[in-house]
């Protein structure tokens, strides 16, 4: 849309229908302008303006001469106009910034003036051309050279030349490494012929970017729009790898040796891959990773593509994944070889108890405290008779679903006991705290009742001797508490008569009891946690 010319219309003259643009706002105050890189002038003004005229003045002084004027403008959108051609100033005009006056009229308004603009009558300098020295970068050739040329447009002559030597060019490269977008900055300096070049290592593809002149001095204006950097692709490398480990099960912090061979695909087929960064991880490589995860070890492949390195696993795992360190130059980071390996983990014993009761029954119970404990861990009850120098297995079993264990067996008079877990894929070999458990054997060496045929409800004397075993020798058990029991004839139930019989210093005891009737009499030791249980043989009394 061009600025409209004004015509006077006589009454009664038929004219074509006119579609009027919307009326401008009555108090429009948003006018602004700037000089474009090719010498044209861009003006912010509603596109429905009826008249627009741009004048360049010699100075800001009142009555300053008009150096150039034009009404040849075209509306470029709803709020801007642009001169159809560069504004030509008189020959010999010095380079500089000159004030701009804009005369305009909006629908329904009088003609107005705006004088806030400046026309830049200076050479415009910028980047004219950019190109790469290669179409792609690769695993072997990761650098590329970006070259370009500059241009200077002279508004006085309309000629285009190259930028002077030493002009600084700021470069911004938008990179992508198959996972992350990044930005790379560089600076170049023009040579005598206005060209420049810079070597960069994008570590991936270059998908966009810009080149801008940053040193213009006092004479030049930098071009408004930065020149776009062309794309630079990546030539992905295809490889294959094979590996093995020298051990299947290792303790945490213990090395396994990983050996193998890596090859790369070339136009002439598969070849040894020399200098490849090989890495062993405890986590399976995933697509689009930028760094290796859970690294156990690594090496650089030899000239023949072979490699060997120590991998140190600290945590329980199922495999060692051997691959190349992630790189944007690899076609697929998920190429790996998988080797079986397990690392038994440390654990603790919880609720560990071992008891030996008066009847010689040994009971051991507890559990494993470990996140790696799984159902069915092997466990052994062991005994030692030489203070822990050697151990032998009394019982073997497996933990239950809660990783608990319980053993019940006949114990010994005196011994050390412990629980032992043999090494498995999940847990290390480990013994519990050893616990000494002991009791002293006891016996009734004599037990008599007299008379042998007492009268019913008459008195009779129950006597005998109690002994304890010390270093293999039976000796009197003094101060022992005994219980006397009676079982009537034709009954199966025993009844206690007294629980307070006490042996003397010689281990003897005597008690006057009532003969209740026919039946059996016996005595037993009230154990205190120190002695094994003992009892007499039953004596049958036929009362008269």
Coordinates of C-alpha atoms in Angstrom, one line a residue:
X1 CA 0.0 0.0 0.0
X2 CA 1.4 3.3 -1.0
X3 CA 0.8 6.7 0.6
X4 CA -2.4 8.0 -1.0
X5 CA -2.5 11.1 -3.2
X6 CA -5.3 13.6 -2.4
X7 CA -7.9 14.4 -5.1
X8 CA -10.8 16.9 -5.1
X9 CA -14.0 15.2 -6.2
X10 CA -16.9 17.3 -7.8
X11 CA -20.4 16.6 -6.6
X12 CA -22.3 14.1 -8.7
X13 CA -19.3 12.5 -10.2
X14 CA -19.5 8.7 -10.0
X15 CA -16.5 7.1 -8.4
X16 CA -15.5 3.6 -7.6
X17 CA -16.4 2.3 -4.2
X18 CA -13.5 2.8 -1.8
X19 CA -12.7 0.4 1.1
X20 CA -11.4 2.6 3.8
X21 CA -8.8 1.3 6.3
X22 CA -9.7 1.6 10.0
X23 CA -9.3 5.1 11.4
X24 CA -6.1 5.7 13.2
X25 CA -6.1 6.4 16.9
X26 CA -6.4 10.1 17.4
X27 CA -3.4 10.5 19.7
X28 CA -0.8 8.2 17.9
X29 CA 2.5 8.7 19.6
X30 CA 4.5 5.5 18.9
X31 CA 6.4 6.6 15.8
X32 CA 10.0 5.4 15.5
X33 CA 12.4 4.7 12.7
X34 CA 15.8 3.1 11.8
X35 CA 18.1 2.8 8.9
X36 CA 18.3 -0.6 7.2
X37 CA 21.5 -2.2 6.1
X38 CA 20.9 -1.4 2.4
X39 CA 20.2 2.4 3.0
X40 CA 16.4 2.2 3.1
X41 CA 14.5 3.6 6.0
X42 CA 12.0 1.7 8.1
X43 CA 9.3 3.7 9.9
X44 CA 6.8 2.6 12.6
X45 CA 3.5 4.2 11.6
X46 CA -0.1 2.8 11.0
X47 CA -0.5 1.4 7.5
X48 CA -3.7 3.4 6.9
X49 CA -1.8 6.6 6.8
X50 CA -3.0 8.8 3.9
X51 CA 0.3 10.6 3.4
X52 CA 3.9 9.8 4.5
X53 CA 7.0 11.8 3.6
X54 CA 10.5 11.2 4.9
X55 CA 13.0 14.0 4.8
X56 CA 16.7 13.9 5.9
X57 CA 17.9 17.2 7.3
X58 CA 21.4 18.7 7.4
X59 CA 21.2 19.3 11.1
X60 CA 18.8 19.8 14.0
X61 CA 19.1 23.5 13.8
X62 CA 15.9 25.5 13.0
X63 CA 15.5 26.0 9.3
X64 CA 18.2 23.4 8.5
X65 CA 18.4 22.4 4.8
X66 CA 16.7 19.3 3.5
X67 CA 19.3 16.9 2.1
X68 CA 16.8 14.4 0.6
X69 CA 13.1 13.7 0.7
X70 CA 10.9 10.8 -0.5
X71 CA 7.3 9.9 -0.5
X72 CA 8.0 6.5 -2.2
X73 CA 7.2 4.3 0.7
X74 CA 5.3 1.0 1.0
X75 CA 3.4 -0.3 4.0
X76 CA 5.1 -3.6 5.0
X77 CA 2.6 -4.6 7.7
X78 CA -0.1 -3.0 9.8
X79 CA 2.2 -0.7 11.7
X80 CA 5.2 0.0 9.5
X81 CA 6.4 1.6 6.3
X82 CA 9.6 1.3 4.4
X83 CA 11.2 3.5 1.7
X84 CA 11.2 1.8 -1.7
X85 CA 14.9 2.6 -2.3
X86 CA 17.9 3.8 -0.3
X87 CA 17.8 7.5 0.5
X88 CA 20.4 9.2 -1.6
X89 CA 22.1 12.2 -0.1
X90 CA 23.9 14.9 -2.1
X91 CA 27.4 14.0 -3.4
X92 CA 30.1 15.1 -1.0
X93 CA 27.9 14.7 2.1
X94 CA 30.0 13.6 5.0
X95 CA 29.4 10.3 6.7
X96 CA 27.4 10.6 9.9
X97 CA 24.0 10.5 11.5
X98 CA 21.5 13.0 10.2
X99 CA 18.1 13.9 11.7
X100 CA 14.9 12.7 10.1
X101 CA 11.6 14.5 9.8
X102 CA 8.5 12.6 8.9
X103 CA 5.4 14.4 7.7
X104 CA 2.3 12.1 7.9
X105 CA -1.5 12.3 8.0
X106 CA -3.8 9.7 9.4
X107 CA -7.5 9.5 8.6
X108 CA -9.5 12.2 10.3
X109 CA -6.4 14.1 11.5
X110 CA -4.4 17.0 10.2
X111 CA -0.9 16.6 8.9
X112 CA 1.6 16.0 11.7
X113 CA 5.4 16.0 12.0
X114 CA 7.7 13.6 13.8
X115 CA 11.4 14.5 14.3
X116 CA 12.7 11.8 16.6
X117 CA 14.6 9.7 14.0
X118 CA 18.1 9.6 12.7
X119 CA 19.3 8.4 9.3
X120 CA 22.6 6.6 9.5
X121 CA 24.6 7.7 6.5
X122 CA 27.6 5.4 7.1
X123 CA 29.1 2.4 5.4
X124 CA 27.3 -0.7 6.6
X125 CA 29.6 -3.6 7.5
X126 CA 28.6 -7.3 8.0
X127 CA 29.2 -10.9 7.1
X128 CA 28.3 -11.8 3.5
X129 CA 29.0 -15.5 3.2
X130 CA 29.8 -18.6 5.5
X131 CA 30.8 -22.1 4.6
X132 CA 32.4 -25.2 6.2
X133 CA 35.4 -27.0 4.8
X134 CA 33.7 -30.3 5.2
X135 CA 30.1 -31.6 5.2
X136 CA 30.4 -33.5 8.5
X137 CA 32.7 -34.2 11.4
X138 CA 33.5 -37.7 12.6
X139 CA 35.1 -39.8 15.4
X140 CA 38.5 -39.4 13.8
X141 CA 38.1 -35.8 12.5
X142 CA 36.2 -33.8 15.1
X143 CA 37.4 -30.3 14.0
X144 CA 36.0 -28.3 11.1
X145 CA 36.9 -24.9 9.7
X146 CA 34.2 -22.2 9.3
X147 CA 35.2 -19.6 6.7
X148 CA 33.5 -16.5 5.6
X149 CA 33.6 -13.2 3.7
X150 CA 32.6 -9.7 4.8
X151 CA 30.9 -6.9 2.9
X152 CA 30.9 -3.1 3.3
X153 CA 28.1 -1.2 1.6
X154 CA 28.9 2.5 0.8
X155 CA 25.7 4.6 0.8
X156 CA 27.4 7.4 -1.0
X157 CA 28.3 5.2 -4.0
X158 CA 26.2 2.1 -3.6
X159 CA 29.4 0.1 -4.0
X160 CA 30.0 -3.1 -2.0
X161 CA 33.6 -4.0 -0.9
X162 CA 35.1 -6.2 1.8
X163 CA 35.7 -5.2 5.4
X164 CA 39.1 -3.8 6.3
X165 CA 41.7 -6.1 7.8
X166 CA 41.4 -6.8 11.5
X167 CA 37.6 -6.6 11.7
X168 CA 36.4 -8.8 14.5
X169 CA 33.6 -11.4 13.8
X170 CA 31.7 -12.9 16.7
X171 CA 30.4 -16.5 16.0
X172 CA 27.8 -18.4 17.9
X173 CA 27.3 -22.1 17.0
X174 CA 24.1 -24.0 18.1
X175 CA 25.3 -27.5 18.7
X176 CA 23.6 -30.9 19.5
X177 CA 25.3 -34.0 20.8
X178 CA 22.4 -36.4 20.3
X179 CA 21.1 -35.6 23.8
X180 CA 21.7 -32.0 24.7
X181 CA 21.5 -28.7 22.8
X182 CA 24.5 -26.4 23.5
X183 CA 26.2 -23.3 22.3
X184 CA 29.8 -22.7 21.2
X185 CA 31.3 -19.2 20.9
X186 CA 34.3 -18.2 18.8
X187 CA 35.9 -15.1 17.4
X188 CA 37.5 -14.6 14.0
X189 CA 39.5 -11.7 12.5
X190 CA 39.4 -10.6 8.9
X191 CA 42.4 -10.9 6.7
X192 CA 43.6 -8.2 4.1
X193 CA 41.1 -9.5 1.6
X194 CA 38.2 -9.4 4.0
X195 CA 37.9 -13.1 4.5
X196 CA 38.2 -14.9 7.8
X197 CA 38.2 -18.5 9.2
X198 CA 38.1 -20.3 12.5
X199 CA 38.7 -23.9 13.6
X200 CA 36.1 -25.3 16.0
X201 CA 35.4 -28.6 17.7
X202 CA 31.6 -28.7 18.1
X203 CA 31.5 -32.3 19.6
X204 CA 28.4 -33.0 17.7
X205 CA 26.4 -31.4 14.9
X206 CA 26.0 -27.7 14.2
X207 CA 22.3 -27.0 13.6
X208 CA 22.3 -23.2 13.5
X209 CA 24.2 -20.1 14.6
X210 CA 25.1 -16.6 13.7
X211 CA 28.1 -14.5 12.6
X212 CA 28.1 -10.8 13.5
X213 CA 30.7 -8.0 13.1
X214 CA 31.5 -6.6 16.5
X215 CA 34.3 -4.0 15.8
X216 CA 33.0 -1.2 13.6
X217 CA 34.9 1.8 14.9
X218 CA 33.4 5.3 14.5
X219 CA 32.8 5.1 10.7
X220 CA 30.9 1.9 10.2
X221 CA 27.5 0.6 11.2
X222 CA 27.2 -3.1 11.9
X223 CA 24.5 -4.7 9.9
X224 CA 21.4 -5.3 11.9
X225 CA 20.9 -9.0 11.0
X226 CA 23.5 -11.6 11.8
X227 CA 24.5 -14.0 9.0
X228 CA 23.2 -17.5 9.6
X229 CA 25.8 -20.3 10.1
X230 CA 25.1 -23.3 7.8
X231 CA 24.5 -26.8 9.2
X232 CA 27.4 -29.2 9.9
X233 CA 26.5 -32.8 10.2
X234 CA 28.0 -35.8 12.0
X235 CA 29.3 -39.0 10.2
X236 CA 28.4 -41.7 12.8
X237 CA 30.8 -44.5 13.4
X238 CA 29.6 -48.1 13.6
X239 CA 31.5 -50.5 16.0
X240 CA 31.2 -53.9 17.6
X241 CA 32.8 -55.2 20.8
X242 CA 33.4 -58.5 22.6
X243 CA 34.6 -58.9 26.2
X244 CA 34.9 -61.4 29.0
X245 CA 35.9 -61.4 32.7
X246 CA 38.3 -63.7 34.5
X247 CA 36.0 -64.2 37.6
X248 CA 32.3 -64.7 38.1
X249 CA 32.1 -63.9 41.8
X250 CA 34.2 -61.3 43.5
X251 CA 34.1 -59.5 46.8
X252 CA 33.3 -55.8 46.9
X253 CA 36.4 -53.7 46.1
X254 CA 38.2 -56.7 44.4
X255 CA 39.2 -56.4 40.8
X256 CA 38.1 -58.6 38.0
X257 CA 40.1 -58.4 34.7
X258 CA 38.1 -57.5 31.6
X259 CA 39.6 -58.4 28.3
X260 CA 38.3 -58.2 24.8
X261 CA 38.4 -56.8 21.3
X262 CA 36.7 -53.9 19.5
X263 CA 36.3 -53.4 15.8
X264 CA 35.0 -50.5 13.6
X265 CA 33.2 -50.7 10.3
X266 CA 35.1 -49.2 7.3
X267 CA 34.4 -49.1 3.6
X268 CA 36.6 -52.2 3.3
X269 CA 34.8 -54.1 6.1
X270 CA 35.4 -54.6 9.8
X271 CA 38.8 -53.5 11.0
X272 CA 40.5 -53.3 14.5
X273 CA 39.5 -50.2 16.3
X274 CA 42.7 -48.7 17.7
X275 CA 42.6 -45.9 20.3
X276 CA 39.0 -46.5 21.3
X277 CA 37.9 -45.4 24.8
X278 CA 36.6 -48.7 26.3
X279 CA 34.6 -48.6 29.5
X280 CA 33.1 -51.2 31.8
X281 CA 29.9 -50.2 33.7
X282 CA 27.6 -51.8 36.2
X283 CA 24.6 -50.2 34.5
X284 CA 23.3 -51.1 31.0
X285 CA 24.2 -48.3 28.5
X286 CA 21.2 -46.4 27.3
X287 CA 20.5 -44.5 24.1
X288 CA 21.5 -40.9 24.0
X289 CA 23.7 -41.0 27.1
X290 CA 26.5 -38.4 27.2
X291 CA 28.5 -40.0 29.9
X292 CA 29.0 -43.5 31.2
X293 CA 27.0 -44.5 34.3
X294 CA 28.4 -46.6 37.3
X295 CA 31.9 -46.9 35.8
X296 CA 33.8 -49.9 37.1
X297 CA 37.0 -49.4 35.0
X298 CA 38.2 -48.7 31.5
X299 CA 41.1 -48.6 29.0
X300 CA 42.2 -47.5 25.5
X301 CA 42.3 -50.2 22.9
X302 CA 45.6 -51.2 21.4
X303 CA 46.6 -50.9 17.7
X304 CA 45.1 -54.3 17.2
X305 CA 41.8 -53.4 18.9
X306 CA 42.4 -55.4 22.0
X307 CA 42.0 -54.1 25.5
X308 CA 42.4 -55.2 29.1
X309 CA 41.5 -53.4 32.3
X310 CA 40.7 -54.0 35.9
X311 CA 37.1 -53.5 36.9
X312 CA 36.3 -52.9 40.6
X313 CA 32.8 -53.6 41.6
X314 CA 31.5 -52.3 44.9
X315 CA 27.9 -53.2 44.9
X316 CA 25.9 -56.2 44.0
X317 CA 25.3 -56.4 40.3
X318 CA 24.4 -59.0 37.7
X319 CA 26.7 -58.0 34.7
X320 CA 29.6 -56.0 33.6
X321 CA 28.6 -54.0 30.5
X322 CA 31.7 -53.4 28.2
X323 CA 31.2 -50.6 25.6
X324 CA 32.8 -47.5 24.3
X325 CA 32.4 -44.3 26.2
X326 CA 29.3 -42.3 24.9
X327 CA 30.1 -40.0 22.1
X328 CA 28.0 -38.1 19.5
X329 CA 30.2 -39.7 16.9
X330 CA 28.9 -43.2 17.6
X331 CA 25.9 -44.3 15.7
X332 CA 24.5 -46.3 18.7
X333 CA 25.7 -46.0 22.3
X334 CA 23.8 -49.2 23.2
X335 CA 26.4 -51.5 21.6
X336 CA 28.0 -53.5 24.4
X337 CA 29.0 -57.0 25.5
X338 CA 27.5 -58.3 28.7
X339 CA 29.6 -60.5 31.2
X340 CA 28.0 -62.2 34.2
X341 CA 29.4 -61.1 37.5
X342 CA 28.2 -61.0 41.1
X343 CA 29.5 -59.1 44.1
X344 CA 28.5 -60.6 47.5
X345 CA 27.6 -57.9 50.0
X346 CA 28.3 -57.4 53.6
X347 CA 25.5 -58.0 56.1
X348 CA 24.9 -58.1 59.9
X349 CA 23.4 -60.7 62.2
X350 CA 20.2 -59.5 63.9
X351 CA 18.5 -60.9 67.0
X352 CA 21.3 -63.5 67.3
X353 CA 20.7 -65.8 70.3
X354 CA 21.9 -69.2 71.4
X355 CA 20.6 -70.9 74.5
X356 CA 21.3 -74.3 76.2
X357 CA 18.5 -75.4 78.5
X358 CA 18.5 -77.8 81.5
X359 CA 17.7 -80.7 79.4
X360 CA 20.7 -80.1 77.0
X361 CA 18.6 -78.7 74.2
X362 CA 20.6 -76.1 72.2
X363 CA 18.5 -73.4 70.3
X364 CA 20.0 -70.8 67.9
X365 CA 17.9 -68.2 66.2
X366 CA 18.2 -64.8 64.5
X367 CA 18.3 -63.3 61.0
X368 CA 20.3 -61.4 58.4
X369 CA 20.2 -57.6 58.2
X370 CA 20.8 -56.8 54.6
X371 CA 18.9 -55.4 51.6
X372 CA 20.5 -58.1 49.5
X373 CA 19.3 -61.0 51.6
X374 CA 17.0 -63.2 49.5
X375 CA 14.9 -66.2 50.4
X376 CA 17.0 -69.4 50.8
X377 CA 20.4 -68.2 52.0
X378 CA 22.4 -71.1 53.4
X379 CA 23.2 -71.1 57.1
X380 CA 25.0 -73.4 59.5
X381 CA 25.1 -74.0 63.3
X382 CA 28.7 -74.7 64.2
X383 CA 30.5 -75.8 67.4
X384 CA 34.1 -75.5 68.6
X385 CA 35.8 -77.4 71.5
X386 CA 39.2 -75.5 71.2
X387 CA 38.2 -71.9 71.9
X388 CA 37.3 -71.2 68.3
X389 CA 40.5 -72.5 66.6
X390 CA 38.4 -75.0 64.6
X391 CA 34.7 -75.4 63.9
X392 CA 32.5 -78.2 62.8
X393 CA 29.0 -78.1 61.5
X394 CA 26.2 -79.4 63.8
X395 CA 23.3 -78.5 61.6
X396 CA 22.8 -76.9 58.2
X397 CA 19.7 -75.2 56.8
X398 CA 18.3 -72.3 54.8
X399 CA 16.8 -69.0 55.9
X400 CA 13.1 -68.4 55.4
X401 CA 11.3 -65.8 53.4
X402 CA 12.0 -63.2 56.1
X403 CA 15.7 -64.2 56.0
X404 CA 15.5 -65.7 59.5
X405 CA 16.9 -69.0 60.8
X406 CA 16.3 -71.3 63.8
X407 CA 18.1 -74.5 64.9
X408 CA 17.3 -76.9 67.7
X409 CA 19.6 -79.8 68.5
X410 CA 21.3 -81.5 71.5
X411 CA 24.1 -79.4 72.9
X412 CA 27.3 -80.2 74.8
X413 CA 28.3 -79.7 78.5
X414 CA 30.6 -76.9 77.5
X415 CA 31.4 -75.5 74.0
X416 CA 31.5 -72.4 71.8
X417 CA 28.7 -72.0 69.3
X418 CA 28.1 -69.7 66.3
X419 CA 26.1 -69.3 63.1
X420 CA 28.0 -69.3 59.8
X421 CA 26.9 -68.2 56.4
X422 CA 28.9 -69.6 53.5
X423 CA 29.5 -67.1 50.6
X424 CA 26.8 -66.8 48.0
X425 CA 26.1 -64.6 45.0
X426 CA 24.3 -62.2 47.3
X427 CA 26.2 -62.2 50.6
X428 CA 29.8 -62.7 51.8
X429 CA 30.9 -65.6 54.0
X430 CA 30.5 -64.5 57.6
X431 CA 30.3 -66.0 61.0
X432 CA 28.2 -64.6 63.9
X433 CA 29.6 -63.7 67.3
X434 CA 30.7 -67.0 69.0
X435 CA 28.9 -67.7 72.3
X436 CA 30.0 -70.1 75.1
X437 CA 27.2 -72.2 76.5
X438 CA 27.8 -74.7 79.4
X439 CA 26.0 -76.4 82.2
X440 CA 27.3 -78.8 85.0
X441 CA 26.0 -82.4 84.9
X442 CA 24.3 -83.6 88.1
X443 CA 23.0 -87.0 89.3
X444 CA 21.3 -88.7 92.3
X445 CA 23.8 -91.2 93.5
X446 CA 21.4 -92.6 96.1
X447 CA 17.7 -92.5 96.8
X448 CA 16.0 -94.6 99.5
X449 CA 12.7 -94.7 101.4
X450 CA 12.3 -96.3 104.8
X451 CA 10.4 -98.2 106.0
X452 CA 9.7 -99.8 102.8
X453 CA 6.1 -100.6 103.9
X454 CA 4.9 -97.7 105.9
X455 CA 1.4 -97.5 107.3
X456 CA -1.1 -95.4 105.4
X457 CA -0.8 -91.7 106.5
X458 CA 2.2 -92.8 108.6
X459 CA 5.6 -91.3 108.4
X460 CA 8.5 -92.5 106.3
X461 CA 12.0 -91.1 105.6
X462 CA 13.1 -90.1 102.1
X463 CA 16.9 -89.7 101.8
X464 CA 19.7 -89.8 99.2
X465 CA 22.7 -88.1 97.8
X466 CA 23.1 -85.5 94.9
X467 CA 26.4 -85.1 93.0
X468 CA 27.9 -82.7 90.3
X469 CA 30.6 -83.5 87.8
X470 CA 33.7 -81.4 88.0
X471 CA 36.6 -82.0 85.5
X472 CA 35.3 -85.5 85.0
X473 CA 35.0 -86.3 88.7
X474 CA 31.7 -86.7 90.6
X475 CA 31.6 -84.6 93.7
X476 CA 28.9 -83.7 96.3
X477 CA 26.5 -81.0 95.3
X478 CA 25.8 -79.0 98.4
X479 CA 22.9 -76.6 98.9
X480 CA 20.9 -78.0 96.0
X481 CA 17.2 -77.5 96.1
X482 CA 15.1 -80.7 95.4
X483 CA 11.5 -81.4 94.7
X484 CA 9.8 -84.6 96.0
X485 CA 6.9 -85.9 93.9
X486 CA 4.3 -88.7 94.4
X487 CA 2.2 -90.6 91.8
X488 CA -0.8 -92.6 93.3
X489 CA -1.3 -96.1 92.1
X490 CA -3.5 -96.4 89.0
X491 CA -2.9 -92.7 88.1
X492 CA -0.6 -91.2 85.5
X493 CA -0.2 -87.7 87.1
X494 CA 2.6 -86.8 89.5
X495 CA 2.0 -84.5 92.4
X496 CA 4.7 -82.5 94.2
X497 CA 5.0 -83.0 97.9
X498 CA 7.6 -80.4 98.7
X499 CA 10.0 -78.2 96.7
X500 CA 12.3 -77.1 99.5
X501 CA 14.5 -80.1 100.2
X502 CA 18.1 -78.9 100.5
X503 CA 21.3 -81.0 100.3
X504 CA 23.9 -80.6 103.1
X505 CA 27.7 -80.1 102.5
X506 CA 28.1 -83.7 101.6
X507 CA 25.3 -83.6 99.0
X508 CA 23.0 -85.6 101.3
X509 CA 19.4 -84.9 102.0
X510 CA 16.7 -86.4 104.3
X511 CA 13.0 -85.6 104.5
X512 CA 10.1 -87.0 106.7
X513 CA 7.2 -87.6 104.4
X514 CA 3.6 -88.9 104.9
X515 CA 2.8 -92.2 103.2
X516 CA -0.5 -91.2 101.5
X517 CA -1.1 -94.7 100.1
X518 CA 0.3 -97.0 97.5
X519 CA 2.2 -95.3 94.8
X520 CA 5.5 -94.2 93.3
X521 CA 7.9 -91.7 94.8
X522 CA 10.8 -89.7 93.1
X523 CA 12.9 -86.6 93.4
X524 CA 14.5 -84.2 91.0
X525 CA 16.9 -81.3 91.0
X526 CA 15.5 -77.8 90.8
X527 CA 17.9 -76.4 88.2
X528 CA 19.0 -72.8 88.4
X529 CA 20.5 -72.2 84.9
X530 CA 23.8 -73.7 86.0
X531 CA 23.2 -77.5 86.1
X532 CA 21.7 -80.0 83.8
X533 CA 18.4 -81.5 85.0
X534 CA 18.6 -84.8 86.9
X535 CA 16.0 -87.0 88.7
X536 CA 15.9 -90.3 90.7
X537 CA 14.3 -93.5 89.6
X538 CA 10.8 -93.9 90.8
X539 CA 10.5 -96.0 94.0
X540 CA 7.1 -97.8 94.6
X541 CA 5.8 -97.9 98.1
X542 CA 3.1 -100.5 99.1
X543 CA 1.6 -98.9 102.2
X544 CA -0.2 -101.0 104.8

